[in-house]
Coordinates of C-alpha atoms in Angstrom, one line a residue:
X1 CA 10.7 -1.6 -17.6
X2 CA 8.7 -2.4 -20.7
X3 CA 6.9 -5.6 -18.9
X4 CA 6.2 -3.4 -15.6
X5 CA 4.3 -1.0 -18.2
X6 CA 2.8 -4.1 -19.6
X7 CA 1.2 -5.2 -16.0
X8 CA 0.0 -1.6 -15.3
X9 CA -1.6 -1.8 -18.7
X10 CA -3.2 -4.9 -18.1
X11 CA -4.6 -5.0 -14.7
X12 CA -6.5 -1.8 -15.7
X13 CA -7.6 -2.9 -18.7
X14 CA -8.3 -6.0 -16.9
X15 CA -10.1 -4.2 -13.9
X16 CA -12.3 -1.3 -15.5
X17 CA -12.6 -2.1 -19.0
X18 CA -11.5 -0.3 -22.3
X19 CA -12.7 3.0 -22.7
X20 CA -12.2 3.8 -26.1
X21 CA -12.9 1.6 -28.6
X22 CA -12.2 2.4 -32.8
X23 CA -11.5 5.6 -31.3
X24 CA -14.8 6.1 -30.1
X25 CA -16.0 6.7 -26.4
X26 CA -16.7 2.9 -25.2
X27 CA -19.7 3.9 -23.6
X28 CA -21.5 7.1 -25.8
X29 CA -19.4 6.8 -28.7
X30 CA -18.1 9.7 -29.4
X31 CA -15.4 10.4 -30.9
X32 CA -12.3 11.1 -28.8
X33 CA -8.9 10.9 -30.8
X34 CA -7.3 9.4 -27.3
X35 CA -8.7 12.4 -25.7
X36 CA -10.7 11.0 -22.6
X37 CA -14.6 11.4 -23.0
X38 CA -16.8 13.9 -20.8
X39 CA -19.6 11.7 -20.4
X40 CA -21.0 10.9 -17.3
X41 CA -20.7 6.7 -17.7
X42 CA -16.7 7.5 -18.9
X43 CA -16.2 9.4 -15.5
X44 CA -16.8 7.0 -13.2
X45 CA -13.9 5.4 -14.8
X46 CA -11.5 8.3 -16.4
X47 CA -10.0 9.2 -13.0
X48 CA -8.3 6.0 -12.7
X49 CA -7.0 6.1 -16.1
X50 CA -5.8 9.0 -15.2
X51 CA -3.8 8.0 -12.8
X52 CA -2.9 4.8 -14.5
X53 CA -1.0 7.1 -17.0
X54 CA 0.7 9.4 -14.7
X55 CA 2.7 6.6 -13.3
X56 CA 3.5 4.7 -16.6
X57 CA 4.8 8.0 -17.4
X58 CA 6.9 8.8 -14.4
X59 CA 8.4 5.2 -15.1
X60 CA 8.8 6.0 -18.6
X61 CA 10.5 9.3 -17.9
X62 CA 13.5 7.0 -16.1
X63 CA 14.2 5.3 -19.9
X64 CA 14.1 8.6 -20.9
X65 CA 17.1 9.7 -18.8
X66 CA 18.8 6.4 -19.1
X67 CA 18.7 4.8 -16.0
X68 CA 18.2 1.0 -16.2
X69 CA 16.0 -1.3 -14.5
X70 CA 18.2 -2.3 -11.6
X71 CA 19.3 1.3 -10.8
X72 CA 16.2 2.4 -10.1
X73 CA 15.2 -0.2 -7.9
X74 CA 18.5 -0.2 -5.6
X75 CA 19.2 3.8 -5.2
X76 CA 15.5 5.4 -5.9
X77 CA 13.0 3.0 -5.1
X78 CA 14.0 0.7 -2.4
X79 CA 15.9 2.9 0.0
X80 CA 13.0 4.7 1.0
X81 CA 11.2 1.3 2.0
X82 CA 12.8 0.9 5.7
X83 CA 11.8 -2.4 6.3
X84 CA 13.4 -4.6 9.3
X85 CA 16.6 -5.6 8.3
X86 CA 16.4 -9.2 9.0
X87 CA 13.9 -9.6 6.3
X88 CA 15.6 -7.6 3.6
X89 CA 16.5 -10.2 0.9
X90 CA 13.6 -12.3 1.4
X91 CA 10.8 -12.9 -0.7
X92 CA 7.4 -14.5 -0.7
X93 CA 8.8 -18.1 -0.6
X94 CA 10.9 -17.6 2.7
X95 CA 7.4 -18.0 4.4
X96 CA 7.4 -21.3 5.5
X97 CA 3.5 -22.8 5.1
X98 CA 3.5 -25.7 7.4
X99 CA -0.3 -25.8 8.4
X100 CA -3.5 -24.1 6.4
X101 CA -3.8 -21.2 8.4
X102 CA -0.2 -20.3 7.1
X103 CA -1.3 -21.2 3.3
X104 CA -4.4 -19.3 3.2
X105 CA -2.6 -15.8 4.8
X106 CA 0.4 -16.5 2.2
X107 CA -2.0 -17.0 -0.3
X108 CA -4.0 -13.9 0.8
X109 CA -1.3 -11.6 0.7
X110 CA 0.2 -13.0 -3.0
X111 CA -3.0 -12.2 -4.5
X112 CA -3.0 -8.5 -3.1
X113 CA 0.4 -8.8 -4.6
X114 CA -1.0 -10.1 -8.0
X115 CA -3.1 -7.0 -8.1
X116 CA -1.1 -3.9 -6.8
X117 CA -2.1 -1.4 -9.6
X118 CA -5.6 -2.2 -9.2
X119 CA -5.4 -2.3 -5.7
X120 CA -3.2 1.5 -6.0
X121 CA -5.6 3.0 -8.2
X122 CA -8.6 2.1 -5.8
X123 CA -6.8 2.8 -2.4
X124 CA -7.4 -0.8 -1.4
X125 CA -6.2 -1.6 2.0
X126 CA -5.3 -4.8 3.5
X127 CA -5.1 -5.6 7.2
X128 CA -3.2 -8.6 8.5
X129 CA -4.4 -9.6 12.3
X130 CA -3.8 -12.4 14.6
X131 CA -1.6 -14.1 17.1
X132 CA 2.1 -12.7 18.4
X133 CA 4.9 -14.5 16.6
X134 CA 2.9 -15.5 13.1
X135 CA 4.5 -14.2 10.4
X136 CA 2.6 -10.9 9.7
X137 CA 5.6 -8.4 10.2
X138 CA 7.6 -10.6 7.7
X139 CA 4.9 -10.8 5.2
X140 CA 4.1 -7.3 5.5
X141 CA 8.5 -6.5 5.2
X142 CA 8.0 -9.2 1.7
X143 CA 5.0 -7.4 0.0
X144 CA 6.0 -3.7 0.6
X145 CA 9.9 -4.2 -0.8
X146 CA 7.9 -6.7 -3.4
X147 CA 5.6 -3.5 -4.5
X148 CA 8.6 -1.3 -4.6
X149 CA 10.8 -3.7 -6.6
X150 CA 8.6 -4.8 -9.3
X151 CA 6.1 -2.3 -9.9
X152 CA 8.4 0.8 -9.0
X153 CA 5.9 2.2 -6.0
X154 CA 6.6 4.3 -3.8
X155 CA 6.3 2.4 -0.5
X156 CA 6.9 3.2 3.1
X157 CA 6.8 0.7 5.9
X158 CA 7.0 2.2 9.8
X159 CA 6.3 0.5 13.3
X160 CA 3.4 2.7 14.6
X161 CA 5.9 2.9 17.7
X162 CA 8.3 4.3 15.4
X163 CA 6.3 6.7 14.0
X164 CA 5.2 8.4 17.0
X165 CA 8.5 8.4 17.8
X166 CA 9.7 10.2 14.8
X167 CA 6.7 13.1 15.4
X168 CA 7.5 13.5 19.2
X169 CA 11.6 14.0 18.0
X170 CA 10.0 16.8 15.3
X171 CA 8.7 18.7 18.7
X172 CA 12.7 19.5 19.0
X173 CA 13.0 22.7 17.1
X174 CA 16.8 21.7 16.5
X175 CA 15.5 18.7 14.1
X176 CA 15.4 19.5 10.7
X177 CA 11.8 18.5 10.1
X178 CA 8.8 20.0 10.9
X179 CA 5.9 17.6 12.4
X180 CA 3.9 18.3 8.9
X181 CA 7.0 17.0 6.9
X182 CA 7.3 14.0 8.8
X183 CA 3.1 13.4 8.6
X184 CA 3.6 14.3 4.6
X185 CA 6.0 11.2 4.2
X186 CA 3.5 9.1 5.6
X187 CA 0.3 10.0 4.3
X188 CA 1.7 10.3 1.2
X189 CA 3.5 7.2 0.2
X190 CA 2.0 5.0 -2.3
X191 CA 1.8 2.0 0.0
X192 CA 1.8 3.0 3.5
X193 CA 2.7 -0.1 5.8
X194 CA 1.8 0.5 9.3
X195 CA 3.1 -2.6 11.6
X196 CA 1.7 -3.2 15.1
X197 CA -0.9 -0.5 15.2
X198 CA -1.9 -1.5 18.2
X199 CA 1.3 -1.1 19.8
X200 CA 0.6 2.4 21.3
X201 CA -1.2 3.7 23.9
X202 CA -4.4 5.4 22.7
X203 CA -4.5 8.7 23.8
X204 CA -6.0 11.7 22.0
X205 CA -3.1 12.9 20.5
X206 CA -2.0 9.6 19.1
X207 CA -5.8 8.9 18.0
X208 CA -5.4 12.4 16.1
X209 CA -2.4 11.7 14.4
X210 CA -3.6 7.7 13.3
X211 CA -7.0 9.8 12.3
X212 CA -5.1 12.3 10.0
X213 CA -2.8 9.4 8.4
X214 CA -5.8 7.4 7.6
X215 CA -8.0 10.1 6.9
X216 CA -5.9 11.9 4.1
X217 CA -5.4 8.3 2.5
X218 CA -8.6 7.4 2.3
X219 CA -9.4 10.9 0.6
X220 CA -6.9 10.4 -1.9
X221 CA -7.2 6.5 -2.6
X222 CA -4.3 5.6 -1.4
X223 CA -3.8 2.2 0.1
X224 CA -2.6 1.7 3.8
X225 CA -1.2 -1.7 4.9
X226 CA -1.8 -2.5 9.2
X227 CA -0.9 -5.4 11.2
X228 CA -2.7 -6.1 14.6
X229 CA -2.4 -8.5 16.9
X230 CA -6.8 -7.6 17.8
X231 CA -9.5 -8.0 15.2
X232 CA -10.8 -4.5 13.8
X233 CA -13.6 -4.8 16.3
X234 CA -11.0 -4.9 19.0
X235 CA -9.3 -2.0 17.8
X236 CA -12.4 0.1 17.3
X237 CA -13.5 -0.8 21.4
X238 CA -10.4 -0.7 22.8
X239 CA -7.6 1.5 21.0
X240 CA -8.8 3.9 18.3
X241 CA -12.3 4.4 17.3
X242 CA -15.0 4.1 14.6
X243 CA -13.9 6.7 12.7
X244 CA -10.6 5.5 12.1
X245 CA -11.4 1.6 12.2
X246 CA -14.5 2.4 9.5
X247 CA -11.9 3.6 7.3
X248 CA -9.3 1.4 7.3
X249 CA -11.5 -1.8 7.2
X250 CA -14.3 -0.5 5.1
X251 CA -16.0 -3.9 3.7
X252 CA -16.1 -2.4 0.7
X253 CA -12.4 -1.4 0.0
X254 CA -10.4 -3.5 2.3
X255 CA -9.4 -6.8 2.1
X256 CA -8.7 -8.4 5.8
X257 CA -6.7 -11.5 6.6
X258 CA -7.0 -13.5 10.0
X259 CA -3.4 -15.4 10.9
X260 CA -5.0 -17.8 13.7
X261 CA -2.0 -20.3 13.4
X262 CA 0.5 -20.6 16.6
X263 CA 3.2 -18.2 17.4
X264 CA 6.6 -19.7 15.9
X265 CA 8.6 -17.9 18.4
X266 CA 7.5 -20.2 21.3
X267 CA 7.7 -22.9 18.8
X268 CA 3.7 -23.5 18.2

């Protein structure tokens, strides 16, 4: 747990900088005593520390009670993952790079990989699009049990078909959940891995329920994962609409990666 700690550490430090320095404010110097600094320069920057923290503590707080490394992983952490089952067990060298389409989308995905805390702490999204059959449900399966292996997030990976799914079976009132508890799991997951977004047919409702997902994630910087078979363009015309699209592929916070090799189903 100690080198997990370590990588949080340094992809922040990495990222945004130190902040105190000789125990001063980095920016006003002012004294702080590890206390974080009011000023407006040390703002812009504080909330992320913030958050930084409260998760090296909440992993800290499992050494506390004893629980080892491995424990975590297997009966907190990666049970609540629920990705396909034919890809549990594999990792980011199961993808097979046979052409330089497949080595530039591997490549894309590791270095999201490479920088999960930052990419946490920001609410960085990543959208994988392209042709059937490519790889991008697998790579998607590798990266989210990947995040919730080795840097102990919480991670949650749903076909979009299965989610509307699970809100139509919370209509039933002799389920146990209420439609808001299913939404909560969702929207508030660490990593939220949406496969085949464009799998459903876009009517209002499901346009309302993609908007709230999306919306409350992007309020609270929380990074969403999609996979499309259409461009973002696509999707904004033809399936959902700016106001979700704008969101989720934001140039600014969202990193998109095009799979134009060949579907390997048909053998291409």
């Amino acid at each position: 747990m100690e080198k997990i700690i370590e990588t949080y550490e340094k992809q922040v430090f990495e990222k945004f900088g130190k902040r105190i320095i000789d125990g001063k404010c980095a920016f006003c110097g002012k004294e702080l005593n590890n206390d974080f600094c009011d000023c407006s320069e040390a703002a812009l920057i504080n909330r992320f520390y913030k958050r930084a923290w409260a998760k090296v503590r909440e992993i800290e707080e499992y050494k506390i009670i004893n629980v080892n490394l491995k424990e975590i992983q297997n009966e907190y952490i990666l049970p609540l993952v629920h990705t396909p089952k034919k890809f549990e067990g594999m990792e980011f060298k199961h993808y097979i790079t046979e052409n330089e389409s497949q080595k530039r989308v591997l490549n894309g995905v590791l270095e999201y990989y490479k920088k999960a805390v930052c990419h946490y702490l920001t609410g960085m999204n990543l959208i994988l699009f392209g042709n059937y059959g490519t790889g991008k449900t697998m790579l998607m399966s590798i990266l989210c049990r990947a995040l919730a292996k080795d840097y102990l997030f919480n991670c949650r990976f749903v076909n979009v078909v299965d989610l509307m799914n699970d809100i139509k079976d919370s209509f039933n009132t002799a389920t146990k959940k209420t439609t808001k508890e299913v939404l909560d799991n969702y929207c508030k997951s660490e990593f939220l891995f949406l496969d085949d977004i464009d799998k459903i047919k876009p009517t209002d409702y499901a346009k309302e329920v993609i908007y709230s997902l999306v919306n409350y994630r992007t309020e609270h910087e929380l990074p969403t994962i999609i996979s499309a078979n259409h461009t973002p363009e696509e999707l904004d015309l033809n399936y959902f609409d700016e106001a979700i699209v704008s969101r989720l592929a934001d140039i600014d916070n969202s990193k998109i990666i095009q799979f134009s090799h060949n579907n390997k189903r048909l053998g291409g």
